[in-house]
Tab-separated table of C-alpha atoms and ligand atoms in Angstrom:
chain	number	residue	atom	x	y	z
A	2	MET	CA	64.797	107.674	101.789
A	3	THR	CA	66.064	110.476	99.559
A	4	ASN	CA	68.690	107.942	97.618
A	5	GLN	CA	67.506	109.397	94.395
A	6	LYS	CA	69.922	112.090	94.692
A	7	LEU	CA	72.735	109.516	94.498
A	8	ASN	CA	71.457	108.357	91.248
A	9	THR	CA	73.366	110.851	89.093
A	10	MET	CA	77.182	112.002	89.112
A	11	GLY	CA	76.460	115.368	89.690
A	12	GLN	CA	73.641	115.150	92.019
A	13	GLU	CA	75.654	112.432	93.917
A	14	PHE	CA	78.371	114.740	94.867
A	15	GLY	CA	76.531	118.105	94.706
A	16	ARG	CA	78.542	121.260	93.879
A	17	ARG	CA	80.602	121.800	97.110
A	18	SER	CA	79.159	124.563	99.080
A	19	TRP	CA	81.128	124.068	102.063
A	20	ALA	CA	84.883	125.343	102.989
A	21	GLU	CA	86.659	123.903	105.937
A	22	PRO	CA	85.523	125.483	109.383
A	23	TRP	CA	89.424	126.261	110.281
A	24	LYS	CA	92.193	128.330	108.805
A	25	ILE	CA	95.927	126.985	108.895
A	26	LYS	CA	98.004	128.126	111.463
A	27	MET	CA	100.953	125.788	111.167
A	28	VAL	CA	102.661	124.147	108.166
A	29	GLU	CA	104.964	120.965	107.521
A	30	PRO	CA	106.967	121.115	104.304
A	31	ILE	CA	106.786	118.204	102.038
A	32	ARG	CA	108.770	117.025	98.925
A	33	LEU	CA	108.228	115.331	95.865
A	34	PRO	CA	111.177	112.956	95.458
A	35	GLY	CA	112.597	112.677	91.830
A	36	LYS	CA	111.629	110.038	89.410
A	37	ASP	CA	114.811	107.657	89.999
A	38	GLU	CA	114.532	108.108	93.779
A	39	ARG	CA	111.096	107.032	93.726
A	40	LYS	CA	111.907	103.950	91.853
A	41	GLN	CA	114.847	103.210	94.062
A	42	ALA	CA	112.476	103.614	97.082
A	43	MET	CA	109.934	101.305	95.671
A	44	ILE	CA	112.422	98.469	95.165
A	45	GLU	CA	113.669	98.979	98.415
A	46	ALA	CA	110.279	98.536	99.846
A	47	GLY	CA	109.355	95.563	98.241
A	48	TYR	CA	106.582	97.328	96.236
A	49	ASN	CA	104.949	97.431	99.793
A	50	THR	CA	103.840	101.012	100.309
A	51	PHE	CA	103.981	100.207	104.297
A	52	LEU	CA	107.720	99.680	103.863
A	53	LEU	CA	108.486	103.084	102.307
A	54	ARG	CA	110.097	105.872	104.443
A	55	SER	CA	107.781	108.680	104.903
A	56	ASP	CA	110.746	110.889	103.691
A	57	LYS	CA	110.060	109.553	100.257
A	58	VAL	CA	106.407	110.016	100.101
A	59	TYR	CA	104.960	113.432	98.757
A	60	ILE	CA	101.144	112.925	99.397
A	61	ASP	CA	100.461	110.485	102.065
A	62	LEU	CA	97.219	108.824	101.616
A	63	LEU	CA	98.612	105.312	103.239
A	64	THR	CA	95.922	105.730	106.461
A	65	ASP	CA	93.646	108.299	108.007
A	66	SER	CA	94.747	106.595	111.319
A	67	GLY	CA	96.994	109.094	113.538
A	68	THR	CA	97.453	111.329	110.418
A	69	SER	CA	95.186	113.957	111.424
A	70	ALA	CA	96.053	117.743	112.359
A	71	MET	CA	95.223	118.833	115.901
A	72	SER	CA	93.502	121.913	116.525
A	73	ASP	CA	95.085	124.595	118.509
A	74	ARG	CA	92.825	123.709	121.550
A	75	GLN	CA	93.901	120.057	121.336
A	76	TRP	CA	97.629	121.236	121.484
A	77	ALA	CA	96.747	123.493	124.340
A	78	GLY	CA	95.096	120.369	125.868
A	79	ILE	CA	98.766	118.569	125.507
A	80	MET	CA	100.284	121.217	127.761
A	81	MET	CA	97.649	120.452	130.416
A	82	GLY	CA	98.773	116.590	130.649
A	83	ASP	CA	98.679	115.296	133.886
A	84	GLU	CA	101.261	112.345	133.772
A	85	ALA	CA	100.330	110.962	136.813
A	86	TYR	CA	100.363	107.278	136.715
A	87	ALA	CA	97.097	106.859	138.537
A	88	GLY	CA	94.001	108.888	138.444
A	89	SER	CA	95.268	111.422	135.890
A	90	ARG	CA	92.577	114.313	135.530
A	91	ASN	CA	92.881	113.725	131.712
A	92	PHE	CA	91.518	110.624	132.042
A	93	TYR	CA	88.546	111.909	133.747
A	94	ASN	CA	88.029	114.286	130.740
A	95	MET	CA	88.103	111.753	128.219
A	96	GLU	CA	85.892	109.455	130.321
A	97	LYS	CA	83.408	112.337	130.345
A	98	ALA	CA	83.508	112.863	126.889
A	99	VAL	CA	82.957	109.205	125.899
A	100	GLN	CA	79.854	109.222	128.312
A	101	THR	CA	78.536	112.347	127.067
A	102	PHE	CA	79.124	111.720	123.139
A	103	TYR	CA	78.835	107.990	122.971
A	104	GLY	CA	76.422	107.422	125.910
A	105	TYR	CA	78.301	104.325	127.466
A	106	LYS	CA	78.529	103.871	131.268
A	107	TYR	CA	81.820	102.748	131.644
A	108	VAL	CA	85.168	103.380	129.751
A	109	VAL	CA	88.416	101.770	129.782
A	110	PRO	CA	91.280	103.569	128.060
A	111	THR	CA	93.889	101.518	125.409
A	112	HIS	CA	96.884	102.698	123.429
A	113	GLN	CA	94.795	102.436	120.333
A	114	GLY	CA	92.265	100.528	118.577
A	115	ARG	CA	93.697	97.095	118.311
A	116	GLY	CA	94.514	97.303	122.072
A	117	ALA	CA	90.801	97.580	122.746
A	118	GLU	CA	90.176	94.818	120.105
A	119	HIS	CA	92.253	92.352	122.165
A	120	ILE	CA	90.997	93.214	125.470
A	121	ILE	CA	87.076	92.867	124.379
A	122	SER	CA	87.948	89.685	122.196
A	123	GLN	CA	89.656	88.125	125.036
A	124	SER	CA	86.835	88.817	127.594
A	125	GLU	CA	83.885	87.982	125.606
A	126	ILE	CA	84.780	85.267	123.124
A	127	GLN	CA	85.133	81.680	124.197
A	128	LYS	CA	87.087	79.127	121.872
A	129	GLY	CA	84.824	77.681	119.261
A	130	GLN	CA	82.482	80.553	118.975
A	131	TYR	CA	81.286	82.399	116.346
A	132	VAL	CA	81.676	86.228	115.676
A	133	PRO	CA	79.304	87.626	113.091
A	134	GLY	CA	79.902	90.987	111.432
A	135	ASN	CA	79.342	93.503	108.683
A	136	MET	CA	82.755	92.484	106.924
A	137	TYR	CA	85.939	91.882	108.425
A	138	PHE	CA	88.646	94.372	109.420
A	139	THR	CA	92.105	93.310	109.490
A	140	THR	CA	93.068	93.697	113.054
A	141	THR	CA	89.574	93.131	114.134
A	142	ARG	CA	89.215	89.552	113.011
A	143	MET	CA	92.749	88.851	113.982
A	144	HIS	CA	92.067	89.376	117.664
A	145	GLN	CA	88.595	87.694	117.306
A	146	GLU	CA	90.502	84.524	115.993
A	147	LEU	CA	93.576	84.861	118.510
A	148	ALA	CA	90.761	84.607	121.368
A	149	GLY	CA	89.322	81.317	119.744
A	150	GLY	CA	86.545	82.764	117.553
A	151	SER	CA	85.385	82.562	113.712
A	152	PHE	CA	84.657	85.521	112.289
A	153	VAL	CA	81.637	85.053	109.878
A	154	ASP	CA	80.561	87.911	107.511
A	155	VAL	CA	77.083	89.152	107.207
A	156	ILE	CA	77.144	92.189	105.415
A	157	VAL	CA	74.501	92.747	102.990
A	158	ASP	CA	75.631	91.532	99.303
A	159	ARG	CA	75.546	94.512	97.602
A	160	ALA	CA	78.656	95.631	99.874
A	161	HIS	CA	80.992	93.273	97.654
A	162	ASP	CA	79.610	95.361	94.655
A	163	PRO	CA	81.333	98.616	93.895
A	164	SER	CA	79.138	99.905	91.642
A	165	ASP	CA	75.905	99.353	93.592
A	166	GLN	CA	75.011	102.832	94.167
A	167	SER	CA	72.687	102.262	97.495
A	168	PRO	CA	73.291	104.378	100.596
A	169	PHE	CA	73.771	101.897	102.982
A	170	LYS	CA	75.945	99.123	101.875
A	171	GLY	CA	77.418	98.722	105.400
A	172	ASN	CA	74.291	97.135	106.893
A	173	VAL	CA	73.915	93.709	108.329
A	174	ASP	CA	72.155	91.100	106.177
A	175	LEU	CA	69.443	90.133	109.171
A	176	ASP	CA	68.560	86.875	106.962
A	177	LYS	CA	72.294	85.867	107.047
A	178	LEU	CA	72.750	86.374	110.633
A	179	GLU	CA	69.740	84.558	111.656
A	180	SER	CA	70.507	81.547	109.434
A	181	LEU	CA	73.904	81.428	111.400
A	182	ILE	CA	72.008	81.454	114.468
A	183	ALA	CA	69.654	78.887	113.129
A	184	ARG	CA	72.759	76.799	112.220
A	185	VAL	CA	75.002	77.040	115.332
A	186	GLY	CA	72.818	78.073	118.027
A	187	ALA	CA	72.482	81.439	119.936
A	188	GLU	CA	75.113	80.197	122.589
A	189	LYS	CA	77.813	79.762	119.951
A	190	ILE	CA	77.729	83.430	119.097
A	191	ALA	CA	79.927	85.204	121.083
A	192	TYR	CA	78.483	88.849	120.058
A	193	VAL	CA	77.689	90.744	116.875
A	194	SER	CA	80.683	92.801	115.631
A	195	LEU	CA	79.291	95.796	114.073
A	196	ALA	CA	81.414	98.534	112.504
A	197	GLY	CA	80.101	102.157	111.203
A	198	THR	CA	81.320	103.264	107.758
A	199	VAL	CA	82.947	99.609	106.960
A	200	ASN	CA	86.363	100.212	106.130
A	201	MET	CA	86.715	97.296	103.666
A	202	ALA	CA	83.685	97.774	102.045
A	203	GLY	CA	84.773	101.304	100.883
A	204	GLY	CA	83.790	103.476	103.934
A	205	GLN	CA	80.163	102.552	103.646
A	206	PRO	CA	77.685	103.210	106.235
A	207	VAL	CA	75.284	101.559	108.620
A	208	SER	CA	71.742	103.052	108.917
A	209	MET	CA	69.834	103.766	111.958
A	210	GLN	CA	67.178	101.491	110.838
A	211	ASN	CA	69.557	98.438	110.564
A	212	VAL	CA	70.897	99.097	113.710
A	213	LYS	CA	67.470	99.234	115.507
A	214	GLU	CA	66.564	96.058	113.834
A	215	LEU	CA	69.632	94.449	114.632
A	216	ARG	CA	69.140	95.211	118.349
A	217	ALA	CA	65.494	93.758	118.247
A	218	LEU	CA	67.172	90.654	116.610
A	219	CYS	CA	69.686	90.537	119.457
A	220	ASP	CA	67.429	90.854	121.895
A	221	ARG	CA	65.170	87.751	120.968
A	222	TYR	CA	68.335	85.722	120.793
A	223	ASN	CA	69.794	87.270	123.779
A	224	ILE	CA	73.348	88.087	121.954
A	225	SER	CA	75.302	91.201	122.721
A	226	LEU	CA	75.790	93.652	120.217
A	227	TYR	CA	79.095	95.458	120.194
A	228	LEU	CA	80.266	98.677	117.858
A	229	ASP	CA	83.601	99.309	116.245
A	230	ALA	CA	83.121	103.062	116.591
A	231	THR	CA	86.226	104.042	114.887
A	232	ARG	CA	84.629	106.421	112.145
A	233	MET	CA	81.026	106.261	113.813
A	234	ALA	CA	80.892	110.122	113.665
A	235	GLU	CA	81.185	109.861	109.920
A	236	ASN	CA	78.666	107.093	109.716
A	237	ALA	CA	76.144	109.575	111.603
A	238	PHE	CA	77.017	112.109	108.458
A	239	PHE	CA	75.410	109.504	106.191
A	240	ILE	CA	72.675	109.003	108.417
A	241	GLN	CA	71.716	112.769	108.441
A	242	GLU	CA	72.211	113.045	104.639
A	243	ASN	CA	69.932	109.969	103.372
A	244	GLU	CA	67.808	108.532	106.021
A	245	GLU	CA	64.277	109.608	106.461
A	246	GLY	CA	63.934	111.620	109.853
A	247	TYR	CA	67.512	112.821	110.529
A	248	ALA	CA	68.099	115.799	108.399
A	249	ASP	CA	67.426	118.096	111.108
A	250	LYS	CA	69.372	116.254	114.025
A	251	SER	CA	72.883	117.155	114.777
A	252	ILE	CA	75.846	114.429	114.113
A	253	ALA	CA	76.078	114.490	117.969
A	254	ALA	CA	72.551	113.503	118.381
A	255	ILE	CA	72.592	110.814	115.629
A	256	LEU	CA	75.891	109.494	117.254
A	257	LYS	CA	74.330	108.951	120.739
A	258	GLU	CA	71.257	107.657	119.412
A	259	PHE	CA	72.813	104.942	117.141
A	260	CYS	CA	75.167	104.156	120.007
A	261	GLY	CA	72.374	103.379	122.300
A	262	TYR	CA	70.992	100.507	120.402
A	263	THR	CA	74.466	98.768	121.156
A	264	ASP	CA	75.875	97.281	124.582
A	265	GLY	CA	79.347	98.600	124.111
A	266	ALA	CA	82.079	99.829	121.357
A	267	TRP	CA	85.693	99.806	120.874
A	268	MET	CA	87.263	102.804	119.607
A	269	SER	CA	90.454	103.589	117.524
A	270	SER	CA	90.486	107.362	118.523
A	271	LYS	CA	93.278	108.037	115.703
A	272	LYS	CA	90.558	108.116	113.054
A	273	ASP	CA	87.230	110.167	114.265
A	274	HIS	CA	88.973	111.997	117.058
A	275	LEU	CA	91.599	114.026	115.334
A	276	VAL	CA	94.490	112.606	117.433
A	277	ASN	CA	97.742	110.983	116.851
A	278	ILE	CA	97.179	108.058	119.389
A	279	GLY	CA	94.717	106.344	121.378
A	280	GLY	CA	91.829	104.124	122.045
A	281	TRP	CA	89.305	102.930	124.338
A	282	VAL	CA	86.551	100.238	125.211
A	283	ALA	CA	83.429	101.295	126.542
A	284	VAL	CA	80.477	99.522	127.936
A	285	ASN	CA	77.208	99.344	130.006
A	286	ASP	CA	77.342	96.269	131.862
A	287	GLU	CA	79.218	96.472	135.102
A	288	GLU	CA	80.591	93.002	135.201
A	289	LEU	CA	82.199	93.165	131.978
A	290	PHE	CA	83.736	96.643	132.871
A	291	ASP	CA	85.072	95.057	135.918
A	292	LYS	CA	86.772	92.341	133.627
A	293	LEU	CA	87.910	94.634	131.027
A	294	ARG	CA	89.467	96.883	133.642
A	295	ASN	CA	91.356	94.044	135.143
A	296	ILE	CA	92.594	92.657	131.824
A	297	VAL	CA	93.849	96.139	130.519
A	298	VAL	CA	96.436	96.411	133.222
A	299	ILE	CA	98.044	93.138	131.673
A	300	TYR	CA	98.580	94.475	128.198
A	301	GLU	CA	98.183	98.006	128.000
A	302	GLY	CA	98.489	99.907	131.257
A	303	LEU	CA	96.785	100.938	134.406
A	304	HIS	CA	92.736	101.508	133.811
A	305	THR	CA	93.349	105.128	134.112
A	306	TYR	CA	95.894	105.467	130.979
A	307	GLY	CA	95.811	102.330	129.089
A	308	GLY	CA	99.116	102.689	127.293
A	309	MET	CA	98.507	106.515	126.614
A	310	ALA	CA	100.209	109.829	128.121
A	311	GLY	CA	97.853	112.182	130.294
A	312	ARG	CA	98.382	114.741	127.359
A	313	ASP	CA	97.004	111.999	124.934
A	314	MET	CA	94.003	111.418	126.798
A	315	GLU	CA	93.507	115.175	126.862
A	316	ALA	CA	93.727	115.674	123.352
A	317	ILE	CA	91.326	112.740	123.038
A	318	ALA	CA	88.617	114.691	125.411
A	319	ILE	CA	88.820	117.728	123.332
A	320	GLY	CA	89.112	115.892	119.808
A	321	ILE	CA	85.695	114.001	120.454
A	322	GLY	CA	83.964	117.103	120.822
A	323	GLU	CA	85.487	118.456	117.597
A	324	SER	CA	84.828	115.155	115.987
A	325	THR	CA	81.126	115.560	116.347
A	326	GLN	CA	80.536	118.980	115.028
A	327	ASP	CA	78.375	119.157	111.830
A	328	ASP	CA	80.479	121.630	109.867
A	329	HIS	CA	83.597	119.664	110.836
A	330	ILE	CA	82.035	116.340	109.432
A	331	ARG	CA	80.672	117.967	106.477
A	332	SER	CA	84.095	119.445	105.259
A	333	ARG	CA	85.685	116.388	105.863
A	334	ILE	CA	83.430	113.962	103.957
A	335	GLY	CA	83.147	116.816	101.394
A	336	GLN	CA	86.711	116.941	100.809
A	337	VAL	CA	86.996	112.878	99.898
A	338	ARG	CA	84.001	113.419	97.775
A	339	TYR	CA	85.824	116.346	95.992
A	340	LEU	CA	88.458	113.727	95.123
A	341	GLY	CA	85.927	111.144	94.112
A	342	GLU	CA	84.097	113.296	91.726
A	343	LEU	CA	87.156	114.219	89.756
A	344	LEU	CA	88.130	110.706	89.458
A	345	VAL	CA	84.634	109.314	88.177
A	346	ASN	CA	84.396	112.520	85.775
A	347	TRP	CA	87.476	110.764	84.179
A	348	GLY	CA	85.906	107.566	84.052
A	349	ILE	CA	88.244	105.972	86.569
A	350	PRO	CA	86.443	102.972	88.435
A	351	ILE	CA	86.039	103.587	92.361
A	352	VAL	CA	83.804	102.151	94.814
A	353	ARG	CA	80.433	104.131	94.961
A	354	PRO	CA	78.966	105.814	96.794
A	355	VAL	CA	82.136	107.255	97.975
A	356	GLY	CA	82.475	106.740	101.528
A	357	GLY	CA	83.563	108.699	104.619
A	358	HIS	CA	87.268	108.408	104.920
A	359	ALA	CA	88.771	107.489	101.667
A	360	ILE	CA	88.616	106.849	98.118
A	361	PHE	CA	88.643	103.273	96.833
A	362	LEU	CA	89.917	102.378	93.575
A	363	ASP	CA	88.480	99.389	92.038
A	364	ALA	CA	91.691	97.647	90.992
A	365	LYS	CA	89.801	94.400	89.177
A	366	LYS	CA	88.280	97.170	86.722
A	367	PHE	CA	91.414	99.206	86.693
A	368	TYR	CA	93.818	96.256	85.600
A	369	PRO	CA	91.144	93.654	84.068
A	370	HIS	CA	94.288	91.852	82.679
A	371	ILE	CA	95.999	91.223	85.922
A	372	PRO	CA	94.928	88.257	87.814
A	373	GLN	CA	93.978	88.503	91.083
A	374	ASP	CA	97.107	85.962	92.050
A	375	ASN	CA	99.315	88.587	90.855
A	376	PHE	CA	97.941	91.472	93.235
A	377	PRO	CA	96.044	94.057	91.295
A	378	SER	CA	95.627	96.499	94.119
A	379	GLN	CA	99.389	96.167	95.446
A	380	THR	CA	100.131	96.489	91.788
A	381	LEU	CA	98.174	99.914	91.683
A	382	ALA	CA	99.235	101.168	94.765
A	383	ALA	CA	102.929	100.729	93.877
A	384	GLU	CA	102.231	102.649	90.286
A	385	LEU	CA	100.692	105.523	91.875
A	386	TYR	CA	103.569	106.015	94.035
A	387	LEU	CA	106.005	105.564	91.313
A	388	ASP	CA	103.959	108.142	88.905
A	389	SER	CA	103.623	110.745	91.555
A	390	GLY	CA	104.801	110.040	95.261
A	391	VAL	CA	101.384	109.451	96.328
A	392	ARG	CA	100.926	106.763	98.910
A	393	GLY	CA	98.033	104.532	99.501
A	394	MET	CA	97.499	100.953	100.307
A	395	GLU	CA	96.334	97.489	99.203
A	396	ARG	CA	92.902	96.432	100.309
A	397	GLY	CA	92.463	93.532	98.476
A	398	ILE	CA	93.778	89.641	98.395
A	399	VAL	CA	97.044	90.393	100.441
A	400	SER	CA	95.005	92.487	103.257
A	401	ALA	CA	92.408	89.542	103.094
A	402	GLY	CA	95.431	86.891	103.918
A	403	ARG	CA	94.937	83.099	104.205
A	404	ASP	CA	92.379	81.005	105.525
A	405	PRO	CA	93.570	79.587	108.845
A	406	GLU	CA	91.954	76.006	107.943
A	407	THR	CA	92.991	75.546	104.646
A	408	GLY	CA	96.165	77.885	104.154
A	409	ASP	CA	94.829	79.296	101.090
A	410	HIS	CA	94.796	82.888	99.734
A	411	ARG	CA	91.400	84.321	101.026
A	412	ARG	CA	90.001	86.023	97.913
A	413	PRO	CA	87.987	88.944	98.551
A	414	ALA	CA	85.264	89.786	95.916
A	415	LEU	CA	86.567	93.364	96.200
A	416	GLU	CA	90.093	94.091	95.112
A	417	LEU	CA	90.793	97.609	96.104
A	418	THR	CA	93.422	100.348	96.539
A	419	ARG	CA	92.641	102.811	99.262
A	420	LEU	CA	93.727	106.534	99.417
A	421	ALA	CA	92.652	107.605	102.683
A	422	ILE	CA	92.478	111.273	103.458
A	423	PRO	CA	93.748	112.364	106.593
A	424	ARG	CA	91.420	114.931	108.562
A	425	ARG	CA	92.432	118.530	108.310
A	426	VAL	CA	95.796	117.988	106.524
A	427	TYR	CA	95.758	118.297	102.923
A	428	THR	CA	94.119	121.066	100.518
A	429	GLN	CA	92.040	120.574	97.651
A	430	ALA	CA	95.317	121.479	95.393
A	431	HIS	CA	96.452	118.420	97.156
A	432	MET	CA	93.364	116.532	95.774
A	433	ASP	CA	93.871	117.700	92.333
A	434	VAL	CA	97.447	116.527	92.449
A	435	VAL	CA	96.539	113.204	93.548
A	436	ALA	CA	93.742	112.925	90.915
A	437	GLU	CA	96.130	113.659	88.028
A	438	GLY	CA	98.537	111.124	89.144
A	439	ILE	CA	95.793	108.627	89.282
A	440	LYS	CA	94.719	109.435	85.925
A	441	ALA	CA	98.341	109.270	84.330
A	442	VAL	CA	98.231	105.649	85.908
A	443	PHE	CA	94.951	104.770	84.373
A	444	ASP	CA	96.132	106.008	81.041
A	445	ALA	CA	99.143	103.794	81.480
A	446	ARG	CA	97.350	101.053	82.681
A	447	ASP	CA	97.691	98.326	79.378
A	448	LYS	CA	101.231	98.422	79.813
A	449	THR	CA	101.217	97.584	83.696
A	450	LYS	CA	101.908	93.905	84.719
A	451	GLY	CA	101.102	92.581	88.105
A	452	LEU	CA	103.780	91.678	91.161
A	453	LYS	CA	104.797	88.361	92.619
A	454	MET	CA	104.963	87.944	96.482
A	455	VAL	CA	108.524	87.074	97.467
A	456	TYR	CA	107.983	87.309	101.309
A	457	GLU	CA	105.046	86.837	103.362
A	458	PRO	CA	104.626	87.011	107.154
A	459	GLN	CA	102.531	84.941	109.307
A	460	TYR	CA	100.061	87.539	110.925
A	461	LEU	CA	98.658	90.591	109.032
A	462	ARG	CA	100.468	89.977	105.912
A	463	PHE	CA	99.941	93.109	104.025
A	464	PHE	CA	102.003	95.284	106.496
A	465	GLN	CA	105.421	93.643	105.946
A	466	ALA	CA	104.902	91.452	102.698
A	467	ARG	CA	107.498	91.950	100.091
A	468	PHE	CA	106.834	91.834	95.964
A	469	GLU	CA	108.898	91.995	92.781
A	470	ALA	CA	107.726	93.261	89.415
A	471	ILE	CA	106.908	90.815	86.894
A	472	GLU	CA	108.880	91.760	83.744
B	9	F0G	N1	88.837	99.043	113.220
B	9	F0G	C1	88.854	99.993	112.244
B	9	F0G	C2	87.657	99.888	111.655
B	9	F0G	C3	90.064	100.496	111.904
B	9	F0G	O1	90.106	100.957	110.530
B	9	F0G	C4	91.390	100.132	112.461
B	9	F0G	C5	92.483	100.631	111.704
B	9	F0G	C6	90.959	99.324	113.757
B	9	F0G	C7	89.808	99.076	114.086
B	9	F0G	C8	92.405	99.284	114.577
B	9	F0G	O2	92.816	100.519	115.222
B	9	F0G	O3	94.966	101.118	114.180
B	9	F0G	O4	94.096	102.000	116.148
B	9	F0G	O5	94.939	99.838	116.317
B	9	F0G	N2	92.680	101.385	110.734
B	9	F0G	C9	93.786	101.574	110.260
B	9	F0G	C10	93.580	101.783	108.959
B	9	F0G	C11	95.015	101.194	110.584
B	9	F0G	O6	94.621	102.275	108.357
B	9	F0G	O7	92.572	101.689	108.361
B	9	F0G	P1	94.229	100.831	115.473
């Protein structure tokens, strides 16, 4: 294990020795709205960055989902769209790419990740069953609950500690999983829900060792193991960098090996695959495939398009190949780390090690004087927009929602504001501007008060909740 190199700052990040493996062919103008315009926009948006119009945003780090820049090859693929209702050639290209790079046998297309989550949850969860996983993700858990399951977090404890520097904070704690099995019985476990570079933990990866041990445990109890492969190519980078025996293996080889320990996966192609829309579920079991292929026609579309246009599937087919290239991943994660390094050097509290897709500001440390009930991460996202037109998102108590049993807020240990970096979109100069904006908000932190929630929707409240500033 080379985690020693994570111990000191300079060594953690290294000096950048990469440059993007592409040059820019087309640009999209962006504009910084004036201070008063930003203030007005924030009030109209109820202090929720999801409710801002994107025209009012200067640098948009709301999400890395569907926001990537496609390559000239992907755009060329778009022109090759075969918009047949059934049997589009683009589906077969996508299916082949999934089989080649992920190794699963059967592929069912969906319009995006949550469509895939919906059909796998409906197929594989019986009412009253448990779904253990390495930290919840908002839409994933929602679909598991809607299917009658209860999500149980079995991630390692250190995932909840933003300052713990260990390299694989996305790992499953096998003891936690085993004690759940002992408590409820293996037949009450629907499946294990494993995610690569765990989003809510700060983009923290899972080690190959962990998935191997997990596979063995699941085999012992005859439990299925499904993977949220949304950012699994990025997870492969961390294995290559930090796990013994993988330094000389390619991202593509590591990705395929990892998936080989699982029974199937769902995917939001909007992340790793460098496209604006799309997703899939892929499995090895033929019976389950039949079930998924049948359900998909109710909710998504025929099993050879699943809610996507033919051209979208072609862009995914090409994007899968590009997403697994070593130099792509290196520069992608290199850019995220560049931003992280600037912030750490200024003493700004962030989740470390820096993960794959985003910088997560530690809002608890940023605003120690704002109680969790006044939404420190929501406040920080709003303040950053007000300062510099940069849009991030809340990943704390608002995102965690309410406990369906008690109706109380779930109070996550992590209270984070996420700045997700779209792939191949912004330059290093944009990262400098973002860092300076965060610094300005940090310097003014003592004067900042929290927010109160004035409107709360029933499902996935973080998307549409509204707030007012506490005066
Ligand atoms: N799984 C993970 C780990 C995700 O991050 C997402 C989406 C999904 C599933 C659902 O996929 O959006 O295509 O329906 N994450 C986005 C984000 C929304 O900003 O992190 P989707």
